[in-house]
Short mmCIF file of C-alpha atoms (C1' of nucleotides) in Angstrom, two decimals:
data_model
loop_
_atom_site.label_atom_id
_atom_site.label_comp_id
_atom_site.label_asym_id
_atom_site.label_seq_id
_atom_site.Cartn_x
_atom_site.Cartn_y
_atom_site.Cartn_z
CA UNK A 1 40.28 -70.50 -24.09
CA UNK A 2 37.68 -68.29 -25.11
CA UNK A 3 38.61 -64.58 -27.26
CA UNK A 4 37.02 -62.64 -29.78
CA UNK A 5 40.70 -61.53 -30.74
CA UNK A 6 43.26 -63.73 -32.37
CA UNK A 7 46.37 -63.41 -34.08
CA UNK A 8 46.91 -65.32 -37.73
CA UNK A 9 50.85 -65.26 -38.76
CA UNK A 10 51.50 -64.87 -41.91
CA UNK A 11 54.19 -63.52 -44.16
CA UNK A 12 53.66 -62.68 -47.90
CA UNK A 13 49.78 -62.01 -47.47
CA UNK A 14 47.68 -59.07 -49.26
CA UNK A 15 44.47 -58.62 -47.79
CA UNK A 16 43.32 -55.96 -49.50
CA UNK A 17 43.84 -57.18 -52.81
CA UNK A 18 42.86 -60.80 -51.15
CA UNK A 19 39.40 -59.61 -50.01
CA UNK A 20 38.80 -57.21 -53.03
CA UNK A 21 39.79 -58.79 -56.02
CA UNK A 22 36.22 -59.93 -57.64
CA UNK A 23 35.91 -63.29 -55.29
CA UNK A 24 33.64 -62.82 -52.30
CA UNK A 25 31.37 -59.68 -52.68
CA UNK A 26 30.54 -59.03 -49.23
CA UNK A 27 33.81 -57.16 -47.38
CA UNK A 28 33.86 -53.88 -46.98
CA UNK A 29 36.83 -51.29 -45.87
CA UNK A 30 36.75 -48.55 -43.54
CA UNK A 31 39.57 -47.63 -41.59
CA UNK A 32 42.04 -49.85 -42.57
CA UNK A 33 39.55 -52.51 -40.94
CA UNK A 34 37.89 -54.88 -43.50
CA UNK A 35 34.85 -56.74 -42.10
CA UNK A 36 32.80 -59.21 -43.81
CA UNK A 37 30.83 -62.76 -42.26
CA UNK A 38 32.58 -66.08 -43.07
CA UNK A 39 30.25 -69.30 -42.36
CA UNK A 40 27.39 -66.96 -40.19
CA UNK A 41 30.10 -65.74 -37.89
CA UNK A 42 30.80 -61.67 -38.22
CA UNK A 43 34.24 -60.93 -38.77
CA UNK A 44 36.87 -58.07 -38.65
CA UNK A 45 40.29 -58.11 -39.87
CA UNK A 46 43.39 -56.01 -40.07
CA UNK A 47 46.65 -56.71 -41.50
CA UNK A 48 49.60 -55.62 -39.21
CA UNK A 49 53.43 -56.71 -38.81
CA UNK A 50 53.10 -59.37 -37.38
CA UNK A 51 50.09 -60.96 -39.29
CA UNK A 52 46.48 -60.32 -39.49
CA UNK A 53 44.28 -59.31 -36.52
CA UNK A 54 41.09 -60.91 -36.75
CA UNK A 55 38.12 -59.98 -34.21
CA UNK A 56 34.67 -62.11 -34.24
CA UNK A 57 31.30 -60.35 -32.13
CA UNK A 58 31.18 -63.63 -30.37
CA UNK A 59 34.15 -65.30 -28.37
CA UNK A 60 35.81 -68.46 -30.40
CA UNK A 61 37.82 -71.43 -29.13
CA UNK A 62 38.89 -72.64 -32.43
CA UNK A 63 40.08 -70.11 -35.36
CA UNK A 64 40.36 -73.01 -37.79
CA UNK A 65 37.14 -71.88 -40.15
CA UNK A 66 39.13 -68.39 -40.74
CA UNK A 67 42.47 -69.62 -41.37
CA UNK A 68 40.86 -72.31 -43.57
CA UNK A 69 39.13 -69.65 -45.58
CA UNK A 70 41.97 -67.22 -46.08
CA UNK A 71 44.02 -69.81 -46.77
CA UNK A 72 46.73 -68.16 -44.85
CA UNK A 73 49.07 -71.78 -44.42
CA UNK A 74 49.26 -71.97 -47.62
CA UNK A 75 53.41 -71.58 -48.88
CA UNK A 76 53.40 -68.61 -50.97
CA UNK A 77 56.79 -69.27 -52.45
CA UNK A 78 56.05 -72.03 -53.31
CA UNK A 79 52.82 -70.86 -55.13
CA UNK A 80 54.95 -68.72 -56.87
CA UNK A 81 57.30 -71.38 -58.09
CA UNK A 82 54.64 -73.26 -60.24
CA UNK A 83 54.03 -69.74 -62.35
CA UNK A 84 56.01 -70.11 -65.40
CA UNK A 85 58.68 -68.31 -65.36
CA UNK A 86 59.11 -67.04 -68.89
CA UNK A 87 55.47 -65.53 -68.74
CA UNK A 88 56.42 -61.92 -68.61
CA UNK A 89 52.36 -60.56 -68.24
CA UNK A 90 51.72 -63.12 -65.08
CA UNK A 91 55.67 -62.09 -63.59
CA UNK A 92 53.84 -58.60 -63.97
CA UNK A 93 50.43 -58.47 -62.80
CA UNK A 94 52.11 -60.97 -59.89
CA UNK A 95 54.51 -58.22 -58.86
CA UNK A 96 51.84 -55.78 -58.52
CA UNK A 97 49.59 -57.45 -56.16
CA UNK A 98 52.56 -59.98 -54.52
CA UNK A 99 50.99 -61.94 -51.75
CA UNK A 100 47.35 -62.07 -53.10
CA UNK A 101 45.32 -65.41 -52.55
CA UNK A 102 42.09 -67.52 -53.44
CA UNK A 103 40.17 -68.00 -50.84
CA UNK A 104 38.05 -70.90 -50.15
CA UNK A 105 34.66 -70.24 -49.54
CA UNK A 106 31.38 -72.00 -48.79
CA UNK A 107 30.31 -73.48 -51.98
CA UNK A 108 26.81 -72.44 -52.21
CA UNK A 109 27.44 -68.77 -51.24
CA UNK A 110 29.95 -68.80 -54.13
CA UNK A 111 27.62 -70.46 -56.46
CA UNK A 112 24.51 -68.50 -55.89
CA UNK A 113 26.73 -65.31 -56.20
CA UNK A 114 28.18 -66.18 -59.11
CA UNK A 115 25.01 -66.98 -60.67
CA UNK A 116 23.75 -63.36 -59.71
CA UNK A 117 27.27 -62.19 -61.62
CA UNK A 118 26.91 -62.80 -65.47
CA UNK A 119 27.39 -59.56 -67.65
CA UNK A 120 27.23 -57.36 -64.35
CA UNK A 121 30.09 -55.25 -63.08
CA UNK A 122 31.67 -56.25 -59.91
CA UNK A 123 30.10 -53.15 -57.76
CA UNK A 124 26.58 -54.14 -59.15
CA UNK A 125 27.41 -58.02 -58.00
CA UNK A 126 28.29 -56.66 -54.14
CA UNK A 127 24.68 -54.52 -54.26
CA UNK A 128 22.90 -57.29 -55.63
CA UNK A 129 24.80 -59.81 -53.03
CA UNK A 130 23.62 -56.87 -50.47
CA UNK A 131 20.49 -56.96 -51.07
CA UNK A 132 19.72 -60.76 -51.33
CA UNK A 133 21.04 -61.00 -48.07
CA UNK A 134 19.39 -58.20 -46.36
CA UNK A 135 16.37 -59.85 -47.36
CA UNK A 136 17.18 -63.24 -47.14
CA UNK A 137 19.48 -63.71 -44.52
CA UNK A 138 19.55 -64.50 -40.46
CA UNK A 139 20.47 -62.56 -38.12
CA UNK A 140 23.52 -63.12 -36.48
CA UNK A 141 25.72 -61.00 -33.81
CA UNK A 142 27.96 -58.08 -34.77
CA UNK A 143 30.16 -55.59 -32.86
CA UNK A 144 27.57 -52.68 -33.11
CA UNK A 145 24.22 -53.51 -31.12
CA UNK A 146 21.94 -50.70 -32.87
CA UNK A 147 23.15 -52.81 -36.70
CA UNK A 148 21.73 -55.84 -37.82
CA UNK A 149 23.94 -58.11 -39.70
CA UNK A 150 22.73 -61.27 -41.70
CA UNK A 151 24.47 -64.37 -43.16
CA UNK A 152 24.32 -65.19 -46.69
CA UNK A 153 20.46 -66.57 -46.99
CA UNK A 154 20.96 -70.61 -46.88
CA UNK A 155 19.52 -72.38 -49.94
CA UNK A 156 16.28 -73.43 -48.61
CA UNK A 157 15.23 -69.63 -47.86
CA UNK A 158 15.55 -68.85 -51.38
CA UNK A 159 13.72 -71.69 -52.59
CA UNK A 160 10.86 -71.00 -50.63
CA UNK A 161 10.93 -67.30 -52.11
CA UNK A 162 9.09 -66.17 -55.12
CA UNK A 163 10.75 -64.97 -57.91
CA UNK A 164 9.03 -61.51 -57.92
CA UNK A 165 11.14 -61.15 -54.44
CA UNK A 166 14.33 -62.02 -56.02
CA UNK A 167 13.92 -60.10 -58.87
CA UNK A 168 13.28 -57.12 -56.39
CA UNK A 169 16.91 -57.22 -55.42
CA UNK A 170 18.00 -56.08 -58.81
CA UNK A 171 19.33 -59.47 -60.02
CA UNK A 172 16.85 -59.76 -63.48
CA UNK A 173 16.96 -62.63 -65.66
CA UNK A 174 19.21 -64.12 -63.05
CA UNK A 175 15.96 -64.09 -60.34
CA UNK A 176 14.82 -68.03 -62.14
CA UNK A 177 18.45 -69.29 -62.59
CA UNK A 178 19.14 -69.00 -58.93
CA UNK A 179 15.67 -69.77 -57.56
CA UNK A 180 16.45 -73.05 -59.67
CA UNK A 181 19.96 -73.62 -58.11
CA UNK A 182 18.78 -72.94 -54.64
CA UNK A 183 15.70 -75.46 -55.06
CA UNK A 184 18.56 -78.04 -56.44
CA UNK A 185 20.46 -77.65 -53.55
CA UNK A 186 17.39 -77.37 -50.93
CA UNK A 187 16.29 -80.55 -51.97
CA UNK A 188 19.33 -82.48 -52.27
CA UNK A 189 19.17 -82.89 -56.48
CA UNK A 190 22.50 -81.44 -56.32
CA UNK A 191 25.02 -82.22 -53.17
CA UNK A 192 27.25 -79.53 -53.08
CA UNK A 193 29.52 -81.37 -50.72
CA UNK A 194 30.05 -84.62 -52.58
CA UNK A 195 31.73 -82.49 -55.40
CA UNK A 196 34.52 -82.04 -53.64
CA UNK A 197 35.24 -85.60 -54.43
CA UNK A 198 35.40 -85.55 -58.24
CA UNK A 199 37.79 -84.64 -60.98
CA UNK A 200 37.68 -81.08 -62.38
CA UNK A 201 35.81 -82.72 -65.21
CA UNK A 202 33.02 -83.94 -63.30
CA UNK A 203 32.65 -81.59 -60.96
CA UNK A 204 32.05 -79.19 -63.53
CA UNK A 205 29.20 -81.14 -65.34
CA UNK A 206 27.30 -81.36 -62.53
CA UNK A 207 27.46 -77.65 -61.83
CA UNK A 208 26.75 -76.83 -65.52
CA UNK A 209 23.58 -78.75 -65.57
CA UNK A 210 22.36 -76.23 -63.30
CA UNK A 211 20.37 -73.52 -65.80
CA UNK A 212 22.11 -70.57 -66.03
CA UNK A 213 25.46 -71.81 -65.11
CA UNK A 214 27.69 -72.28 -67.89
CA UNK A 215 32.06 -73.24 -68.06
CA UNK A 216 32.62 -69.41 -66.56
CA UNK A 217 30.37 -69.87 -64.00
CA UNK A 218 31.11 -73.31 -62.51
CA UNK A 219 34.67 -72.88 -62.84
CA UNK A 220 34.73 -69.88 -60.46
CA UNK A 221 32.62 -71.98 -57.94
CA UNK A 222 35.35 -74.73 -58.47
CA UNK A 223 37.99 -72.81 -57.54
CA UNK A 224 36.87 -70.27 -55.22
CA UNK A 225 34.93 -72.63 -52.71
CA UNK A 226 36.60 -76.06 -54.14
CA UNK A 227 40.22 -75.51 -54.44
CA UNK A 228 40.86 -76.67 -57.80
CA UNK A 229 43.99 -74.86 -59.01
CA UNK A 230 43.33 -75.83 -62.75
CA UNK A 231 40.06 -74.37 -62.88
CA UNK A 232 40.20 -71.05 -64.74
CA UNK A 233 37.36 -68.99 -65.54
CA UNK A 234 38.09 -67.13 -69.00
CA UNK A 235 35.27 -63.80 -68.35
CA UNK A 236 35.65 -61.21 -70.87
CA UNK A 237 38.93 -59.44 -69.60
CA UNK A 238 40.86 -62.66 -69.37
CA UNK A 239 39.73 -63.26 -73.12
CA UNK A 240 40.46 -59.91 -73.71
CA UNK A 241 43.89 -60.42 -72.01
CA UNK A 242 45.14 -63.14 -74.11
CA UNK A 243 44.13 -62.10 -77.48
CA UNK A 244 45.85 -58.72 -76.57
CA UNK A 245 48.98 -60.08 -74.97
CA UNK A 246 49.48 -63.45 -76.40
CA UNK A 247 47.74 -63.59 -79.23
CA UNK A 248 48.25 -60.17 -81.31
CA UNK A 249 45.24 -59.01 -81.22
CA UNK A 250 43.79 -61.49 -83.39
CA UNK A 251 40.09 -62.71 -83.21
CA UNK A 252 40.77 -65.93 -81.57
CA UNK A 253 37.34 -68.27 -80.45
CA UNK A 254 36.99 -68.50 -76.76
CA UNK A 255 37.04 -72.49 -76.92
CA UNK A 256 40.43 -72.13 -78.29
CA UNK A 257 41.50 -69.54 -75.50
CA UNK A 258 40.32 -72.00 -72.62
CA UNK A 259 42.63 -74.41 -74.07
CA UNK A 260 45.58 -72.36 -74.71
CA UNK A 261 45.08 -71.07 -71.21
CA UNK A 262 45.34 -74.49 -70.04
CA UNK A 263 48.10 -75.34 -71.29
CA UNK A 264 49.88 -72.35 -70.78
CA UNK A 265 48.86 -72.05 -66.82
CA UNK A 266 48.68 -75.54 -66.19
CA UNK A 267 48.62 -76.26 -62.31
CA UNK A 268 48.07 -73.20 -61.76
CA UNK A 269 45.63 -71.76 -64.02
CA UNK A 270 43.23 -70.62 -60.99
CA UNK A 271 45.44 -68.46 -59.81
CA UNK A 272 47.15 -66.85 -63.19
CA UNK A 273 43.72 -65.65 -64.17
CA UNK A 274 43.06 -64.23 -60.70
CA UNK A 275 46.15 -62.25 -60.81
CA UNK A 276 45.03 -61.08 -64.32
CA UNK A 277 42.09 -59.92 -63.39
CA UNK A 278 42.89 -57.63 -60.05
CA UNK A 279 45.67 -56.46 -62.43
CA UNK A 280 43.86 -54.94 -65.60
CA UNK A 281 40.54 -53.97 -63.50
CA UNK A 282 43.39 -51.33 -61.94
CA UNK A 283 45.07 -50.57 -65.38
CA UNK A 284 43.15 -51.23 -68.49
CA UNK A 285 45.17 -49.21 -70.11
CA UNK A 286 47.86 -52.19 -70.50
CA UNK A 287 45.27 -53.72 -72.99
CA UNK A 288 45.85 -51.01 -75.37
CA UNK A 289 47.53 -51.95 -78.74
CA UNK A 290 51.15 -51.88 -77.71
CA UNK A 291 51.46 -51.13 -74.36
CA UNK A 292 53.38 -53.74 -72.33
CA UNK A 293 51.66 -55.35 -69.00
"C1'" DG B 1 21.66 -41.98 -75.84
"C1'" DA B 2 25.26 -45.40 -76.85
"C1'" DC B 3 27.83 -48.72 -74.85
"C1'" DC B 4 29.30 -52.10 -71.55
"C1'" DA B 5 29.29 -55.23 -67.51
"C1'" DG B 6 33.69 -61.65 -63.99
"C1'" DG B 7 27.44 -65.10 -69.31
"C1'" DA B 8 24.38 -68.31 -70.79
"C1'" DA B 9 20.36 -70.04 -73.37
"C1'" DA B 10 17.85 -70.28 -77.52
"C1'" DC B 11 18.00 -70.02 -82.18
"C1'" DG B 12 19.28 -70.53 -87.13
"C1'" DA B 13 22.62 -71.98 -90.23
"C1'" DT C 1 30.01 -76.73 -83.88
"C1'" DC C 2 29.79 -72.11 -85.20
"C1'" DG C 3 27.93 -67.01 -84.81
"C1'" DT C 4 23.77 -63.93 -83.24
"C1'" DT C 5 20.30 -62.40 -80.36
"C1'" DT C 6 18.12 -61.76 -76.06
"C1'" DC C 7 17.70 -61.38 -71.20
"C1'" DA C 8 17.54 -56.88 -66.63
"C1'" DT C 9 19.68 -53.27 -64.70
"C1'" DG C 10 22.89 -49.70 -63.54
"C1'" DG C 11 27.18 -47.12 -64.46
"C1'" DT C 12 30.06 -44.33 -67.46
#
DNA sequence: GACCAGGAAACGA
DNA sequence: TCGTTTCATGGT
């Protein structure tokens, strides 16, 4: 059977909040439509009653590479159930965005963008993104014949650009660190896929021998396109977020916030911080001396 | 203009 | 193993 339209049931599922939470930098909104490309293949969903509506440009026979990367079989309840209970800031930011998930994404799209992500704001990281792949990317079908729309550029593109070119999409000092990660992966120094068979430990060493990619980094690529739920990127509003809320505002190190985050989030420290984050980027007010999350 | 952004490397102590 | 400085660019 061959469609371009398929139904994904789902209960307990936020899109919005899913696709637009600081993860993947490519979807875009209009019309209560979001459409992005997952592994080269244009996509457009909407969320309905019944589930989400997905629509490709090209008819599909299996749906398997969508549901895999929305993660939309994953229990929810129970995903709720390994949140500790007594933390009243996670119960909080959880309630406002119930039903958000991690994705899983293709690890060097998440790696290269992450790269392109340090000390930038999260609308300069989509025009960045943009760019690199307007430049970069190939071609592939879409619903609108007059567009052009273009998968994220594959590793061995980049490598063979200079980095005058990647500098000219905005990206700065980044333009080396990802040339260098993209001629890493091109050439097989770095195996992106055999990572998915080590320990959070190791996974993460490999990653931050890459120049340019630090704990942050690679622990954002570990659990956005590798799954690990005890990977958990501390940026500067989740360090911001524990001194305020569980710390008392005192000048804690950020080695000694990784750890207490840890601990406090273990099993599920992935997708604590994530809730975190979507929260306070819509109400940084709660960081303000005083004010309950 | 000052200040900051989903950081990390290089440096000096 | 620490704190500081620097990196490029755009938004507020």
């Amino acid at each position: 059977l061959n469609k371009c339209d398929h139904l994904l049931c789902v209960t307990d599922y936020n899109l919005a909040a899913t696709l637009d939470c600081g993860q993947a930098f490519r979807w875009r909104e209009t019309g209560g439509v979001w459409h992005g490309i997952v592994k080269g293949r244009w996509v457009g969903l909407r969320r309905t009653s019944r589930g989400i509506e997905a629509r490709t440009a090209v008819p599909q026979t299996d749906w398997h590479w969508l549901t895999n990367y929305l993660q939309t079989k994953v229990d929810f309840e129970r995903l709720l159930e390994s949140f500790p209970a007594d933390d009243r800031h996670l119960q909080a930011a959880v309630k406002a965005h119930h039903g958000m998930r991690l994705l899983r994404q293709d690890p060097w799209e998440c790696l290269a963008s992450f790269i392109l992500s340090s000390t930038k704001q999260v609308s300069q990281i989509k025009q960045v993104v943009a760019l690199l792949c307007e430049r970069f990317g190939e071609t592939i079908p879409g619903p609108v014949k007059t567009e052009t729309y273009r998968a994220f550029p594959v590793p061995e593109r980049i490598a063979s650009a200079l980095e005058e070119e990647l500098r000219a999409c905005k990206m700065g000092f980044r333009a080396p660190y990802l040339l260098n990660a993209a001629r890493a992966v091109a050439s097989g120094n770095l195996n992106l896929q055999s990572l998915a068979r080590l320990e959070l430990d190791e996974a993460r060493a490999r990653l931050m021998s890459l120049h340019g990619v630090g704990e942050k980094i690679a622990d954002c690529v570990l659990l956005f396109a590798y799954g690990l739920p005890d990977a958990c990127p501390v940026d500067v509003w989740i360090a911001r977020a524990l001194r305020e809320l569980y710390f008392r505002r005192r000048n804690v190190p950020l080695p000694q916030l990784r750890a207490f985050a840890a601990r406090q989030w273990r099993g599920c420290g992935g997708y604590a911080q994530q809730y975190l984050f979507h929260y306070l980027r819509h109400h940084p007010e709660a960081l303000k001396p005083g004010t309950a999350l």
